mmCIF file of C-alpha atoms in Angstrom:
data_model
loop_
_atom_site.group_PDB
_atom_site.id
_atom_site.type_symbol
_atom_site.label_atom_id
_atom_site.label_comp_id
_atom_site.label_asym_id
_atom_site.label_seq_id
_atom_site.Cartn_x
_atom_site.Cartn_y
_atom_site.Cartn_z
ATOM 1 C CA MET G 43 50.109 -4.155 -2.808
ATOM 2 C CA LEU G 44 51.693 -6.851 -0.659
ATOM 3 C CA SER G 45 54.115 -5.767 2.064
ATOM 4 C CA PHE G 46 56.732 -8.077 3.554
ATOM 5 C CA PRO G 47 58.534 -7.778 6.887
ATOM 6 C CA VAL G 48 62.171 -6.730 6.889
ATOM 7 C CA VAL G 49 64.453 -9.726 7.109
ATOM 8 C CA SER G 50 66.998 -9.013 9.780
ATOM 9 C CA LYS G 51 69.201 -10.940 12.163
ATOM 10 C CA SER G 52 66.489 -10.663 14.821
ATOM 11 C CA ASN G 53 63.836 -11.955 12.520
ATOM 12 C CA PRO G 54 63.283 -15.718 13.061
ATOM 13 C CA LEU G 55 62.254 -16.093 9.442
ATOM 14 C CA ARG G 56 65.918 -15.523 8.501
ATOM 15 C CA ARG G 57 66.759 -18.905 9.922
ATOM 16 C CA CYS G 58 64.531 -20.536 7.274
ATOM 17 C CA GLY G 59 66.082 -18.579 4.486
ATOM 18 C CA THR G 60 64.802 -15.556 2.719
ATOM 19 C CA ALA G 61 63.289 -17.491 -0.204
ATOM 20 C CA VAL G 62 61.396 -19.913 2.080
ATOM 21 C CA ALA G 63 60.096 -17.025 4.195
ATOM 22 C CA CYS G 64 58.797 -15.163 1.171
ATOM 23 C CA ALA G 65 57.131 -18.301 -0.109
ATOM 24 C CA LEU G 66 55.374 -18.817 3.238
ATOM 25 C CA LEU G 67 54.250 -15.224 3.375
ATOM 26 C CA LEU G 68 52.928 -15.343 -0.156
ATOM 27 C CA ALA G 69 50.970 -18.494 0.616
ATOM 28 C CA ALA G 70 49.501 -16.899 3.707
ATOM 29 C CA CYS G 71 48.499 -13.822 1.821
ATOM 30 C CA GLN G 72 47.086 -15.633 -1.197
ATOM 31 C CA PRO G 73 43.411 -16.041 0.060
ATOM 32 C CA GLN G 74 43.186 -12.352 0.813
ATOM 33 C CA ALA G 75 44.637 -11.434 -2.557
ATOM 34 C CA ASP G 76 42.121 -13.710 -4.358
ATOM 35 C CA LYS G 77 39.269 -12.205 -2.386
ATOM 36 C CA ALA G 78 40.303 -8.684 -3.261
ATOM 37 C CA ALA G 79 40.555 -9.566 -6.881
ATOM 38 C CA ALA G 80 37.123 -11.286 -7.006
ATOM 39 C CA PRO G 81 34.536 -9.485 -9.132
ATOM 40 C CA ALA G 82 32.217 -7.170 -7.118
ATOM 41 C CA ASP G 83 29.001 -8.667 -8.488
ATOM 42 C CA GLY G 84 26.164 -7.570 -6.175
ATOM 43 C CA ALA G 85 23.706 -10.094 -7.611
ATOM 44 C CA THR G 86 26.151 -12.959 -7.006
ATOM 45 C CA ALA G 87 27.182 -11.760 -3.569
ATOM 46 C CA ALA G 88 23.579 -11.486 -2.408
ATOM 47 C CA ALA G 89 21.872 -14.177 -4.496
ATOM 48 C CA GLY G 90 19.777 -15.276 -1.540
ATOM 49 C CA GLU G 91 18.546 -11.820 -0.429
ATOM 50 C CA VAL G 92 16.117 -9.104 -1.285
ATOM 51 C CA THR G 93 15.642 -5.822 0.570
ATOM 52 C CA LEU G 94 12.155 -4.449 1.036
ATOM 53 C CA TYR G 95 11.500 -0.810 1.913
ATOM 54 C CA THR G 96 7.939 -0.550 3.140
ATOM 55 C CA THR G 97 5.657 2.045 4.650
ATOM 56 C CA ARG G 98 3.314 -0.727 5.788
ATOM 57 C CA GLU G 99 3.427 -1.858 9.395
ATOM 58 C CA PRO G 100 5.853 -4.803 9.377
ATOM 59 C CA GLY G 101 3.461 -7.040 11.323
ATOM 60 C CA LEU G 102 0.896 -6.866 8.529
ATOM 61 C CA VAL G 103 3.220 -8.178 5.864
ATOM 62 C CA GLN G 104 5.596 -10.379 7.857
ATOM 63 C CA PRO G 105 3.528 -13.565 7.478
ATOM 64 C CA LEU G 106 3.730 -13.119 3.700
ATOM 65 C CA LEU G 107 7.468 -12.509 3.744
ATOM 66 C CA ASP G 108 8.073 -15.524 6.031
ATOM 67 C CA THR G 109 6.166 -17.761 3.636
ATOM 68 C CA PHE G 110 8.101 -16.378 0.652
ATOM 69 C CA SER G 111 11.446 -16.997 2.351
ATOM 70 C CA GLY G 112 10.451 -20.480 3.406
ATOM 71 C CA GLN G 113 9.476 -21.441 -0.145
ATOM 72 C CA SER G 114 12.218 -19.650 -2.077
ATOM 73 C CA GLY G 115 15.162 -19.697 0.310
ATOM 74 C CA ILE G 116 15.526 -15.933 -0.333
ATOM 75 C CA LYS G 117 16.030 -13.859 2.822
ATOM 76 C CA VAL G 118 13.960 -10.701 3.006
ATOM 77 C CA ASN G 119 15.577 -7.734 4.740
ATOM 78 C CA THR G 120 12.734 -5.458 5.765
ATOM 79 C CA VAL G 121 13.249 -1.734 6.319
ATOM 80 C CA PHE G 122 10.229 0.081 7.720
ATOM 81 C CA VAL G 123 10.099 3.677 6.502
ATOM 82 C CA ARG G 124 7.305 5.587 8.146
ATOM 83 C CA ASP G 125 7.762 8.874 6.274
ATOM 84 C CA GLY G 126 9.940 10.320 3.535
ATOM 85 C CA LEU G 127 10.489 7.223 1.419
ATOM 86 C CA THR G 128 11.105 9.213 -1.773
ATOM 87 C CA GLU G 129 13.496 11.577 -0.038
ATOM 88 C CA ARG G 130 15.442 8.652 1.455
ATOM 89 C CA LEU G 131 15.826 6.956 -1.924
ATOM 90 C CA ARG G 132 17.006 10.211 -3.486
ATOM 91 C CA ALA G 133 19.617 10.646 -0.748
ATOM 92 C CA GLU G 134 20.876 7.046 -1.108
ATOM 93 C CA GLY G 135 21.023 7.247 -4.912
ATOM 94 C CA GLU G 136 22.846 4.419 -6.669
ATOM 95 C CA ARG G 137 24.122 3.171 -3.270
ATOM 96 C CA SER G 138 20.567 2.292 -2.140
ATOM 97 C CA PRO G 139 20.126 -1.356 -1.064
ATOM 98 C CA ALA G 140 16.393 -1.186 -1.762
ATOM 99 C CA ASP G 141 15.017 -3.796 -4.154
ATOM 100 C CA VAL G 142 11.260 -3.605 -3.607
ATOM 101 C CA LEU G 143 9.277 -0.499 -2.572
ATOM 102 C CA MET G 144 5.907 -1.208 -0.917
ATOM 103 C CA THR G 145 3.394 1.508 -0.003
ATOM 104 C CA VAL G 146 -0.235 2.082 0.825
ATOM 105 C CA ASP G 147 -2.260 4.612 -1.186
ATOM 106 C CA SER G 148 -1.942 4.944 -4.946
ATOM 107 C CA GLY G 149 -0.732 8.520 -4.595
ATOM 108 C CA ASN G 150 2.332 7.455 -2.600
ATOM 109 C CA LEU G 151 3.169 4.745 -5.117
ATOM 110 C CA LEU G 152 2.779 6.992 -8.113
ATOM 111 C CA GLU G 153 4.893 9.635 -6.412
ATOM 112 C CA LEU G 154 7.804 7.148 -6.401
ATOM 113 C CA VAL G 155 7.272 6.539 -10.097
ATOM 114 C CA GLU G 156 7.148 10.245 -10.939
ATOM 115 C CA ALA G 157 10.278 10.853 -8.865
ATOM 116 C CA GLY G 158 12.151 8.319 -11.031
ATOM 117 C CA GLN G 159 12.731 5.901 -8.175
ATOM 118 C CA THR G 160 11.266 2.800 -9.900
ATOM 119 C CA GLN G 161 12.086 0.679 -12.924
ATOM 120 C CA PRO G 162 9.866 -1.155 -15.426
ATOM 121 C CA VAL G 163 9.126 -4.899 -14.983
ATOM 122 C CA ASP G 164 7.956 -7.190 -17.734
ATOM 123 C CA SER G 165 6.330 -10.179 -16.072
ATOM 124 C CA ALA G 166 3.680 -12.400 -17.557
ATOM 125 C CA VAL G 167 2.820 -13.558 -14.047
ATOM 126 C CA LEU G 168 2.074 -10.059 -12.802
ATOM 127 C CA ASP G 169 0.236 -9.072 -15.967
ATOM 128 C CA ALA G 170 -2.022 -12.110 -15.760
ATOM 129 C CA ALA G 171 -2.859 -11.627 -12.060
ATOM 130 C CA ILE G 172 -3.409 -7.857 -11.914
ATOM 131 C CA PRO G 173 -6.094 -6.035 -13.974
ATOM 132 C CA GLN G 174 -4.662 -3.535 -16.389
ATOM 133 C CA HIS G 175 -6.132 -0.476 -14.649
ATOM 134 C CA LEU G 176 -4.495 -1.552 -11.396
ATOM 135 C CA ARG G 177 -0.909 -1.575 -12.677
ATOM 136 C CA GLY G 178 1.385 0.767 -14.586
ATOM 137 C CA ALA G 179 1.160 0.489 -18.341
ATOM 138 C CA ASP G 180 4.935 0.188 -18.477
ATOM 139 C CA GLY G 181 5.282 -2.123 -15.455
ATOM 140 C CA GLN G 182 6.552 0.602 -13.155
ATOM 141 C CA TRP G 183 4.087 -0.243 -10.350
ATOM 142 C CA PHE G 184 1.610 -2.940 -9.340
ATOM 143 C CA ALA G 185 -1.401 -3.063 -6.989
ATOM 144 C CA LEU G 186 -1.187 -5.945 -4.528
ATOM 145 C CA SER G 187 -4.418 -5.566 -2.551
ATOM 146 C CA LEU G 188 -7.525 -3.385 -2.647
ATOM 147 C CA ARG G 189 -9.105 -1.105 -0.070
ATOM 148 C CA ASP G 190 -12.656 -0.365 -1.122
ATOM 149 C CA ARG G 191 -14.234 2.898 0.007
ATOM 150 C CA VAL G 192 -17.688 1.817 1.122
ATOM 151 C CA LEU G 193 -20.800 2.971 2.939
ATOM 152 C CA TYR G 194 -21.240 2.193 6.606
ATOM 153 C CA ALA G 195 -24.973 2.187 7.352
ATOM 154 C CA ARG G 196 -27.033 1.677 10.483
ATOM 155 C CA LYS G 197 -27.735 -2.014 10.667
ATOM 156 C CA ASP G 198 -31.551 -1.650 10.644
ATOM 157 C CA LEU G 199 -31.625 0.988 7.891
ATOM 158 C CA PRO G 200 -33.771 -0.202 4.922
ATOM 159 C CA LEU G 201 -31.009 0.380 2.413
ATOM 160 C CA GLN G 202 -29.605 -2.194 -0.004
ATOM 161 C CA SER G 203 -27.710 -0.148 -2.639
ATOM 162 C CA PHE G 204 -26.126 3.277 -2.828
ATOM 163 C CA ALA G 205 -24.317 5.643 -5.200
ATOM 164 C CA TYR G 206 -21.545 7.997 -4.087
ATOM 165 C CA GLU G 207 -23.621 10.842 -5.669
ATOM 166 C CA ASP G 208 -26.441 10.041 -3.168
ATOM 167 C CA LEU G 209 -24.383 11.445 -0.275
ATOM 168 C CA ALA G 210 -25.441 14.958 -1.314
ATOM 169 C CA LYS G 211 -29.170 14.260 -1.499
ATOM 170 C CA PRO G 212 -31.298 16.351 0.859
ATOM 171 C CA GLU G 213 -32.804 13.207 2.443
ATOM 172 C CA TRP G 214 -29.485 12.632 4.209
ATOM 173 C CA LYS G 215 -29.219 16.117 5.762
ATOM 174 C CA GLY G 216 -27.708 15.804 9.252
ATOM 175 C CA ARG G 217 -27.207 12.046 8.838
ATOM 176 C CA VAL G 218 -23.706 11.657 7.324
ATOM 177 C CA CYS G 219 -20.367 11.079 9.105
ATOM 178 C CA ILE G 220 -16.952 11.129 7.460
ATOM 179 C CA ARG G 221 -13.307 11.774 8.329
ATOM 180 C CA SER G 222 -11.361 14.805 7.157
ATOM 181 C CA GLY G 223 -11.754 15.603 3.494
ATOM 182 C CA GLN G 224 -8.017 16.114 3.317
ATOM 183 C CA HIS G 225 -7.243 12.555 4.322
ATOM 184 C CA PRO G 226 -5.738 10.641 1.357
ATOM 185 C CA TYR G 227 -8.623 8.120 1.453
ATOM 186 C CA ASN G 228 -11.094 10.941 0.802
ATOM 187 C CA THR G 229 -9.053 13.058 -1.592
ATOM 188 C CA SER G 230 -8.693 9.896 -3.697
ATOM 189 C CA LEU G 231 -12.475 9.430 -3.717
ATOM 190 C CA PHE G 232 -13.117 13.076 -4.530
ATOM 191 C CA ALA G 233 -10.497 12.922 -7.313
ATOM 192 C CA ALA G 234 -12.292 9.911 -8.818
ATOM 193 C CA MET G 235 -15.515 11.911 -8.659
ATOM 194 C CA ILE G 236 -13.836 14.737 -10.595
ATOM 195 C CA ALA G 237 -12.650 12.232 -13.207
ATOM 196 C CA HIS G 238 -16.142 10.816 -13.605
ATOM 197 C CA ASN G 239 -18.307 13.940 -13.338
ATOM 198 C CA GLY G 240 -16.097 16.953 -13.879
ATOM 199 C CA ALA G 241 -14.837 19.627 -11.475
ATOM 200 C CA GLY G 242 -17.980 21.797 -11.450
ATOM 201 C CA ALA G 243 -20.374 18.960 -10.675
ATOM 202 C CA THR G 244 -18.016 17.544 -8.087
ATOM 203 C CA GLU G 245 -17.714 20.864 -6.209
ATOM 204 C CA GLN G 246 -21.477 21.179 -6.144
ATOM 205 C CA TRP G 247 -21.697 17.620 -4.853
ATOM 206 C CA LEU G 248 -19.033 18.229 -2.181
ATOM 207 C CA ARG G 249 -20.944 21.256 -0.903
ATOM 208 C CA GLY G 250 -24.021 19.079 -0.681
ATOM 209 C CA VAL G 251 -22.151 16.408 1.297
ATOM 210 C CA LYS G 252 -20.883 19.056 3.686
ATOM 211 C CA ALA G 253 -24.442 20.308 4.200
ATOM 212 C CA ASN G 254 -25.491 16.759 5.122
ATOM 213 C CA LEU G 255 -22.796 16.207 7.768
ATOM 214 C CA ALA G 256 -24.036 15.312 11.242
ATOM 215 C CA ARG G 257 -20.773 16.491 12.744
ATOM 216 C CA LYS G 258 -17.474 18.023 11.691
ATOM 217 C CA ALA G 259 -15.482 15.968 9.200
ATOM 218 C CA ALA G 260 -12.878 14.496 11.569
ATOM 219 C CA GLY G 261 -11.657 11.393 13.328
ATOM 220 C CA GLY G 262 -10.962 8.088 11.631
ATOM 221 C CA ASP G 263 -12.971 5.561 9.694
ATOM 222 C CA ARG G 264 -13.765 3.508 12.781
ATOM 223 C CA GLU G 265 -15.225 6.588 14.408
ATOM 224 C CA VAL G 266 -17.832 6.608 11.701
ATOM 225 C CA ALA G 267 -19.107 3.255 13.000
ATOM 226 C CA ARG G 268 -18.796 4.491 16.557
ATOM 227 C CA ASP G 269 -20.974 7.533 15.843
ATOM 228 C CA ILE G 270 -23.556 5.437 13.967
ATOM 229 C CA LEU G 271 -23.851 3.270 17.101
ATOM 230 C CA GLY G 272 -24.125 6.442 19.194
ATOM 231 C CA GLY G 273 -27.012 7.771 17.099
ATOM 232 C CA ILE G 274 -25.053 10.788 15.791
ATOM 233 C CA CYS G 275 -25.424 9.698 12.137
ATOM 234 C CA ASP G 276 -27.055 6.993 10.068
ATOM 235 C CA ILE G 277 -24.515 6.539 7.271
ATOM 236 C CA GLY G 278 -20.859 7.342 6.493
ATOM 237 C CA ILE G 279 -18.036 6.692 4.085
ATOM 238 C CA ALA G 280 -15.071 4.595 5.233
ATOM 239 C CA ASN G 281 -12.786 1.735 4.217
ATOM 240 C CA ALA G 282 -14.201 -1.773 4.303
ATOM 241 C CA TYR G 283 -11.197 -3.464 5.899
ATOM 242 C CA TYR G 284 -11.771 -1.585 9.185
ATOM 243 C CA VAL G 285 -15.067 -3.490 9.540
ATOM 244 C CA GLY G 286 -13.148 -6.747 9.416
ATOM 245 C CA ARG G 287 -10.934 -5.529 12.266
ATOM 246 C CA MET G 288 -13.887 -4.354 14.319
ATOM 247 C CA LYS G 289 -16.020 -7.490 13.818
ATOM 248 C CA SER G 290 -13.080 -9.755 14.671
ATOM 249 C CA SER G 291 -12.327 -7.840 17.918
ATOM 250 C CA GLU G 292 -12.977 -9.449 21.290
ATOM 251 C CA GLU G 293 -16.588 -10.109 22.067
ATOM 252 C CA GLY G 294 -18.041 -7.212 24.125
ATOM 253 C CA SER G 295 -15.230 -4.809 23.303
ATOM 254 C CA GLU G 296 -16.029 -1.276 22.073
ATOM 255 C CA GLN G 297 -14.803 -1.933 18.597
ATOM 256 C CA ARG G 298 -16.792 -5.152 18.311
ATOM 257 C CA GLN G 299 -19.918 -3.190 19.293
ATOM 258 C CA TRP G 300 -19.109 -0.552 16.622
ATOM 259 C CA GLY G 301 -18.684 -3.228 13.983
ATOM 260 C CA ASP G 302 -21.837 -5.070 14.939
ATOM 261 C CA ALA G 303 -23.885 -1.853 14.743
ATOM 262 C CA ILE G 304 -23.352 -1.343 11.004
ATOM 263 C CA LYS G 305 -23.726 -3.045 7.654
ATOM 264 C CA VAL G 306 -21.541 -2.476 4.608
ATOM 265 C CA ILE G 307 -22.860 -1.380 1.231
ATOM 266 C CA ARG G 308 -20.473 -1.016 -1.719
ATOM 267 C CA PRO G 309 -21.462 2.220 -3.544
ATOM 268 C CA VAL G 310 -20.852 2.860 -7.237
ATOM 269 C CA PHE G 311 -20.466 5.954 -9.394
ATOM 270 C CA ALA G 312 -23.976 6.326 -10.748
ATOM 271 C CA SER G 313 -22.852 8.627 -13.572
ATOM 272 C CA ALA G 314 -20.463 6.041 -15.030
ATOM 273 C CA ALA G 315 -21.893 3.617 -17.552
ATOM 274 C CA ASP G 316 -19.767 0.838 -16.044
ATOM 275 C CA GLY G 317 -19.733 2.317 -12.575
ATOM 276 C CA GLY G 318 -18.015 0.407 -9.810
ATOM 277 C CA THR G 319 -16.760 0.875 -6.264
ATOM 278 C CA HIS G 320 -13.849 3.219 -5.688
ATOM 279 C CA VAL G 321 -10.740 1.443 -4.397
ATOM 280 C CA ASN G 322 -7.382 2.525 -3.087
ATOM 281 C CA ILE G 323 -4.512 0.081 -2.971
ATOM 282 C CA SER G 324 -1.459 -1.283 -1.311
ATOM 283 C CA GLY G 325 1.141 -1.778 -4.014
ATOM 284 C CA ALA G 326 4.769 -2.197 -4.850
ATOM 285 C CA ALA G 327 7.462 -1.483 -7.407
ATOM 286 C CA VAL G 328 11.009 -2.518 -8.127
ATOM 287 C CA ALA G 329 13.504 0.132 -7.002
ATOM 288 C CA LYS G 330 15.450 1.943 -9.683
ATOM 289 C CA PHE G 331 18.887 0.813 -8.447
ATOM 290 C CA SER G 332 17.802 -2.617 -7.170
ATOM 291 C CA PRO G 333 20.978 -4.749 -6.626
ATOM 292 C CA ASN G 334 18.885 -7.934 -6.543
ATOM 293 C CA ARG G 335 16.428 -7.294 -9.352
ATOM 294 C CA ASP G 336 15.643 -10.953 -10.112
ATOM 295 C CA ASN G 337 14.775 -11.633 -6.495
ATOM 296 C CA ALA G 338 12.679 -8.452 -6.387
ATOM 297 C CA VAL G 339 10.592 -9.704 -9.302
ATOM 298 C CA LYS G 340 10.262 -13.112 -7.650
ATOM 299 C CA LEU G 341 8.911 -11.433 -4.493
ATOM 300 C CA LEU G 342 6.366 -9.420 -6.464
ATOM 301 C CA GLU G 343 5.245 -12.519 -8.356
ATOM 302 C CA PHE G 344 4.822 -14.402 -5.083
ATOM 303 C CA LEU G 345 2.715 -11.590 -3.672
ATOM 304 C CA VAL G 346 0.111 -12.107 -6.417
ATOM 305 C CA SER G 347 0.012 -15.872 -6.017
ATOM 306 C CA ASP G 348 -3.231 -17.436 -4.748
ATOM 307 C CA GLU G 349 -1.553 -18.277 -1.434
ATOM 308 C CA ALA G 350 -0.211 -14.787 -0.810
ATOM 309 C CA GLN G 351 -3.423 -13.087 -1.924
ATOM 310 C CA SER G 352 -5.368 -15.272 0.505
ATOM 311 C CA LEU G 353 -2.967 -14.329 3.268
ATOM 312 C CA TYR G 354 -3.497 -10.661 2.438
ATOM 313 C CA ALA G 355 -7.248 -11.082 2.774
ATOM 314 C CA LYS G 356 -6.975 -12.886 6.092
ATOM 315 C CA ALA G 357 -4.252 -10.766 7.659
ATOM 316 C CA ASN G 358 -5.776 -7.326 7.090
ATOM 317 C CA TYR G 359 -9.239 -7.940 5.591
ATOM 318 C CA GLU G 360 -8.164 -6.310 2.365
ATOM 319 C CA TYR G 361 -9.691 -7.388 -0.945
ATOM 320 C CA PRO G 362 -7.458 -9.535 -3.177
ATOM 321 C CA VAL G 363 -6.301 -7.879 -6.418
ATOM 322 C CA LYS G 364 -6.335 -11.309 -8.123
ATOM 323 C CA ALA G 365 -9.676 -12.688 -9.156
ATOM 324 C CA GLY G 366 -10.870 -16.038 -7.837
ATOM 325 C CA VAL G 367 -8.992 -15.954 -4.505
ATOM 326 C CA ALA G 368 -10.963 -17.051 -1.475
ATOM 327 C CA LEU G 369 -12.087 -14.123 0.706
ATOM 328 C CA ASP G 370 -12.081 -13.830 4.439
ATOM 329 C CA PRO G 371 -15.604 -14.788 5.641
ATOM 330 C CA ILE G 372 -16.216 -11.249 7.008
ATOM 331 C CA VAL G 373 -15.175 -9.635 3.740
ATOM 332 C CA ALA G 374 -17.208 -12.195 1.770
ATOM 333 C CA GLY G 375 -20.223 -11.125 3.800
ATOM 334 C CA PHE G 376 -20.056 -7.682 2.136
ATOM 335 C CA GLY G 377 -21.117 -9.237 -1.131
ATOM 336 C CA GLU G 378 -19.575 -9.168 -4.587
ATOM 337 C CA MET G 379 -17.470 -6.171 -5.505
ATOM 338 C CA LYS G 380 -17.260 -4.568 -8.914
ATOM 339 C CA VAL G 381 -14.192 -2.366 -8.966
ATOM 340 C CA ASP G 382 -14.404 1.047 -10.638
ATOM 341 C CA PRO G 383 -12.456 0.519 -13.896
ATOM 342 C CA LEU G 384 -11.104 4.085 -13.892
ATOM 343 C CA PRO G 385 -7.298 3.874 -14.086
ATOM 344 C CA LEU G 386 -5.607 4.906 -10.845
ATOM 345 C CA THR G 387 -3.262 7.168 -12.793
ATOM 346 C CA GLU G 388 -6.335 9.140 -13.878
ATOM 347 C CA VAL G 389 -7.484 9.435 -10.240
ATOM 348 C CA ALA G 390 -4.042 10.558 -9.182
ATOM 349 C CA ARG G 391 -4.060 13.283 -11.817
ATOM 350 C CA HIS G 392 -6.967 15.028 -10.024
ATOM 351 C CA ARG G 393 -5.837 14.641 -6.394
ATOM 352 C CA ARG G 394 -4.295 18.089 -6.058
ATOM 353 C CA GLN G 395 -7.458 19.585 -7.586
ATOM 354 C CA ALA G 396 -9.571 17.585 -5.083
ATOM 355 C CA SER G 397 -7.473 18.798 -2.154
ATOM 356 C CA GLU G 398 -7.855 22.430 -3.231
ATOM 357 C CA MET G 399 -11.580 21.899 -3.624
ATOM 358 C CA VAL G 400 -11.863 20.587 -0.044
ATOM 359 C CA ASP G 401 -10.326 23.807 1.229
ATOM 360 C CA ARG G 402 -12.402 25.981 -1.062
ATOM 361 C CA VAL G 403 -15.739 24.614 0.164
ATOM 362 C CA GLY G 404 -14.565 24.613 3.806
ATOM 363 C CA PHE G 405 -15.342 20.885 4.053
ATOM 364 C CA ASP G 406 -13.382 20.323 7.249
ATOM 365 C CA LEU G 407 -14.527 23.524 9.015
#
């Protein structure tokens, strides 16, 4: 509602006449009135923006986002959320500015879907680039890069192939290193083992792996390489991309020595007819209340382009989700990878069971 000043003897506008004064005031107020009456269309107001909520370290994805912005003209607002992404989205509700949700670990991504914080996307570009078992059947989530769970082996060990089931064989007693069984990387692997071999066989296998440990299940993946160099163990399970980081470290540094002491073998599930290597993912989804949905889909489609997939491989030594993309030379040196075709949703279904099994066998004790 417009409000006008009182026209009095002391008011200089009186000298111009009441009608003229009102006309001037109306003209002055007109831009504000038009603005207030303009439609509150979020997509129009922010046509050149997209907001990304990510649990990934910003430095790892920033080169990708900068390239996307440079090519599309769409500004990416990045919000780094270390913990509690689902809880934050629930608290924000329909007011949330989030357009794209990016996480590491399939469990975290599927948790967002199960919590109702994502929406389906129908994109021929995404469907063509990402294998079916690495995306939601209804387009609720998409893998963007792969993190293969591989075998680190002493460099001079006469070993060329390996099956995950082999970790429990008596010949490896006192020779295996691994991080905590409760770490998501390992509960995901154990869940895949349950899906392939059943709970009973997996528990027996897990007890066998525990019996073969050279030390307590602890530390991180890079510590597996460190302890192989130190002669504590001969083999261990860890993520491949850490080897890229270690081997690209400064010459003579500790991590470079750890990386140079090992070779990478991609295990498979021997019990599976089409057995492949277990992978975890980094992935993304469009947020349920995305105010810039079209831009969100554009960002996802860019992230599976050849250029972006190549940047993924070079920035963090992760394996591209899209076939035919050039690999980083270090990653290429690990040889060809056949990905376990087991749907990630099936793996996620057994993760709680795997976690309970870790405690039951005292794997971390």
